[in-house]
Amino acid sequence: TALPEVSYLDWQFRLTKFLLTLPIEFINKPHPGGYFKGQKHPLEQIAKTNYARFEDVMEQADVFLFDGYATTTIWEAICTDRRLVFFDLGMHKFHQAVEPSS
């Protein structure tokens, strides 16, 4: 299951606004096949946004942030020496071998 688009966009805005308070250079790289395919992403109003192919810009990043794993780009990011942060929004069921232990 996925979050409704309005809830997901709200979460993205909240997260981005927080990240912009940190001493980092944040670049939004929306998925090209997402809800706003072929349009400007609303986060462009508040954050630098790059629409180039992930493979063409990934060398510019020190850290990758993902909120979904059903994309080839996360696997490309995992194969680098960069850090990766995954936000588990509860939308995906993981195999029990990778679930956190209690």
PDB file of C-alpha atoms in Angstrom:
ATOM      1  CA  THR A   1       0.000   0.000   0.000  1.00  0.00           C
ATOM      2  CA  ALA A   2       1.076   3.531  -0.679  1.00  0.00           C
ATOM      3  CA  LEU A   3       0.300   6.763   1.094  1.00  0.00           C
ATOM      4  CA  PRO A   4      -2.323   8.939  -0.600  1.00  0.00           C
ATOM      5  CA  GLU A   5      -0.518  11.452  -2.840  1.00  0.00           C
ATOM      6  CA  VAL A   6      -1.576  14.462  -0.736  1.00  0.00           C
ATOM      7  CA  SER A   7      -0.213  12.825   2.459  1.00  0.00           C
ATOM      8  CA  TYR A   8       2.983  11.761   0.704  1.00  0.00           C
ATOM      9  CA  LEU A   9       3.585  15.249  -0.684  1.00  0.00           C
ATOM     10  CA  ASP A  10       2.949  16.759   2.757  1.00  0.00           C
ATOM     11  CA  TRP A  11       5.527  14.367   4.243  1.00  0.00           C
ATOM     12  CA  GLN A  12       8.016  15.305   1.522  1.00  0.00           C
ATOM     13  CA  PHE A  13       7.554  19.012   2.248  1.00  0.00           C
ATOM     14  CA  ARG A  14       7.978  18.501   5.999  1.00  0.00           C
ATOM     15  CA  LEU A  15      11.105  16.406   5.549  1.00  0.00           C
ATOM     16  CA  THR A  16      12.598  18.824   3.013  1.00  0.00           C
ATOM     17  CA  LYS A  17      11.928  21.857   5.213  1.00  0.00           C
ATOM     18  CA  PHE A  18      13.722  20.085   8.059  1.00  0.00           C
ATOM     19  CA  LEU A  19      16.665  19.067   5.865  1.00  0.00           C
ATOM     20  CA  LEU A  20      17.018  22.664   4.691  1.00  0.00           C
ATOM     21  CA  THR A  21      17.687  23.703   8.308  1.00  0.00           C
ATOM     22  CA  LEU A  22      20.784  21.483   8.423  1.00  0.00           C
ATOM     23  CA  PRO A  23      24.264  22.582   7.318  1.00  0.00           C
ATOM     24  CA  ILE A  24      24.071  20.485   4.146  1.00  0.00           C
ATOM     25  CA  GLU A  25      23.501  21.059   0.453  1.00  0.00           C
ATOM     26  CA  PHE A  26      20.211  19.299  -0.216  1.00  0.00           C
ATOM     27  CA  ILE A  27      19.190  18.434  -3.779  1.00  0.00           C
ATOM     28  CA  ASN A  28      15.772  16.980  -4.513  1.00  0.00           C
ATOM     29  CA  LYS A  29      15.879  14.293  -7.213  1.00  0.00           C
ATOM     30  CA  PRO A  30      12.286  13.228  -7.897  1.00  0.00           C
ATOM     31  CA  HIS A  31      11.542   9.876  -9.489  1.00  0.00           C
ATOM     32  CA  PRO A  32      10.849  10.490 -13.205  1.00  0.00           C
ATOM     33  CA  GLY A  33       7.861   8.160 -13.175  1.00  0.00           C
ATOM     34  CA  GLY A  34       6.187   9.566 -10.096  1.00  0.00           C
ATOM     35  CA  TYR A  35       2.917  11.393  -9.691  1.00  0.00           C
ATOM     36  CA  PHE A  36       4.348  14.597 -11.200  1.00  0.00           C
ATOM     37  CA  LYS A  37       5.827  12.873 -14.268  1.00  0.00           C
ATOM     38  CA  GLY A  38       6.474  15.450 -16.995  1.00  0.00           C
ATOM     39  CA  GLN A  39       5.745  18.362 -14.635  1.00  0.00           C
ATOM     40  CA  LYS A  40       7.768  20.439 -12.226  1.00  0.00           C
ATOM     41  CA  HIS A  41       7.799  18.871  -8.789  1.00  0.00           C
ATOM     42  CA  PRO A  42       6.187  21.106  -6.118  1.00  0.00           C
ATOM     43  CA  LEU A  43       9.301  20.774  -3.909  1.00  0.00           C
ATOM     44  CA  GLU A  44      11.078  22.895  -6.489  1.00  0.00           C
ATOM     45  CA  GLN A  45       9.370  25.864  -4.778  1.00  0.00           C
ATOM     46  CA  ILE A  46      11.586  25.424  -1.711  1.00  0.00           C
ATOM     47  CA  ALA A  47      14.536  23.228  -2.672  1.00  0.00           C
ATOM     48  CA  LYS A  48      17.057  22.866  -5.449  1.00  0.00           C
ATOM     49  CA  THR A  49      15.662  20.148  -7.735  1.00  0.00           C
ATOM     50  CA  ASN A  50      17.507  18.141 -10.350  1.00  0.00           C
ATOM     51  CA  TYR A  51      15.606  16.339 -13.117  1.00  0.00           C
ATOM     52  CA  ALA A  52      18.626  14.706 -14.762  1.00  0.00           C
ATOM     53  CA  ARG A  53      18.940  10.938 -14.778  1.00  0.00           C
ATOM     54  CA  PHE A  54      20.003   9.579 -11.391  1.00  0.00           C
ATOM     55  CA  GLU A  55      22.953   7.792 -12.974  1.00  0.00           C
ATOM     56  CA  ASP A  56      24.201  11.096 -14.387  1.00  0.00           C
ATOM     57  CA  VAL A  57      24.144  12.980 -11.066  1.00  0.00           C
ATOM     58  CA  MET A  58      24.755  10.347  -8.401  1.00  0.00           C
ATOM     59  CA  GLU A  59      28.481  11.126  -8.243  1.00  0.00           C
ATOM     60  CA  GLN A  60      27.581  14.573  -6.835  1.00  0.00           C
ATOM     61  CA  ALA A  61      26.010  13.104  -3.686  1.00  0.00           C
ATOM     62  CA  ASP A  62      27.673  12.221  -0.405  1.00  0.00           C
ATOM     63  CA  VAL A  63      24.502  10.690   1.067  1.00  0.00           C
ATOM     64  CA  PHE A  64      21.406   9.250  -0.596  1.00  0.00           C
ATOM     65  CA  LEU A  65      17.937   9.449   0.965  1.00  0.00           C
ATOM     66  CA  PHE A  66      15.274   6.985  -0.165  1.00  0.00           C
ATOM     67  CA  ASP A  67      11.740   6.270   0.983  1.00  0.00           C
ATOM     68  CA  GLY A  68      11.079   3.346  -1.328  1.00  0.00           C
ATOM     69  CA  TYR A  69      13.071   0.360  -2.499  1.00  0.00           C
ATOM     70  CA  ALA A  70      11.072  -0.579  -5.595  1.00  0.00           C
ATOM     71  CA  THR A  71      13.364   1.415  -7.845  1.00  0.00           C
ATOM     72  CA  THR A  72      16.594   0.523  -9.610  1.00  0.00           C
ATOM     73  CA  THR A  73      18.268   3.665  -8.299  1.00  0.00           C
ATOM     74  CA  ILE A  74      18.406   2.442  -4.708  1.00  0.00           C
ATOM     75  CA  TRP A  75      20.334  -0.611  -5.837  1.00  0.00           C
ATOM     76  CA  GLU A  76      22.740   1.568  -7.804  1.00  0.00           C
ATOM     77  CA  ALA A  77      23.223   3.735  -4.701  1.00  0.00           C
ATOM     78  CA  ILE A  78      23.856   0.672  -2.527  1.00  0.00           C
ATOM     79  CA  CYS A  79      26.694  -0.320  -4.874  1.00  0.00           C
ATOM     80  CA  THR A  80      28.581   2.914  -4.159  1.00  0.00           C
ATOM     81  CA  ASP A  81      30.766   3.854  -1.208  1.00  0.00           C
ATOM     82  CA  ARG A  82      28.230   6.505  -0.124  1.00  0.00           C
ATOM     83  CA  ARG A  83      25.923   6.416   2.853  1.00  0.00           C
ATOM     84  CA  LEU A  84      22.279   5.618   2.273  1.00  0.00           C
ATOM     85  CA  VAL A  85      19.377   6.576   4.519  1.00  0.00           C
ATOM     86  CA  PHE A  86      16.144   4.653   4.037  1.00  0.00           C
ATOM     87  CA  PHE A  87      12.915   6.076   5.453  1.00  0.00           C
ATOM     88  CA  ASP A  88      10.578   3.181   6.146  1.00  0.00           C
ATOM     89  CA  LEU A  89       7.121   4.709   5.845  1.00  0.00           C
ATOM     90  CA  GLY A  90       5.496   1.344   6.462  1.00  0.00           C
ATOM     91  CA  MET A  91       4.480   0.950   2.834  1.00  0.00           C
ATOM     92  CA  HIS A  92       6.598  -2.115   2.129  1.00  0.00           C
ATOM     93  CA  LYS A  93       6.710  -5.508   3.778  1.00  0.00           C
ATOM     94  CA  PHE A  94      10.258  -6.708   4.221  1.00  0.00           C
ATOM     95  CA  HIS A  95      11.415 -10.288   4.559  1.00  0.00           C
ATOM     96  CA  GLN A  96      11.688 -11.166   8.248  1.00  0.00           C
ATOM     97  CA  ALA A  97      15.462 -11.653   7.854  1.00  0.00           C
ATOM     98  CA  VAL A  98      15.858  -7.873   7.416  1.00  0.00           C
ATOM     99  CA  GLU A  99      13.197  -6.762   9.904  1.00  0.00           C
ATOM    100  CA  PRO A 100      14.560  -5.130  13.062  1.00  0.00           C
ATOM    101  CA  SER A 101      14.784  -7.544  15.970  1.00  0.00           C
ATOM    102  CA  SER A 102      13.007  -6.720  19.206  1.00  0.00           C
TER     103      SER A 102
END
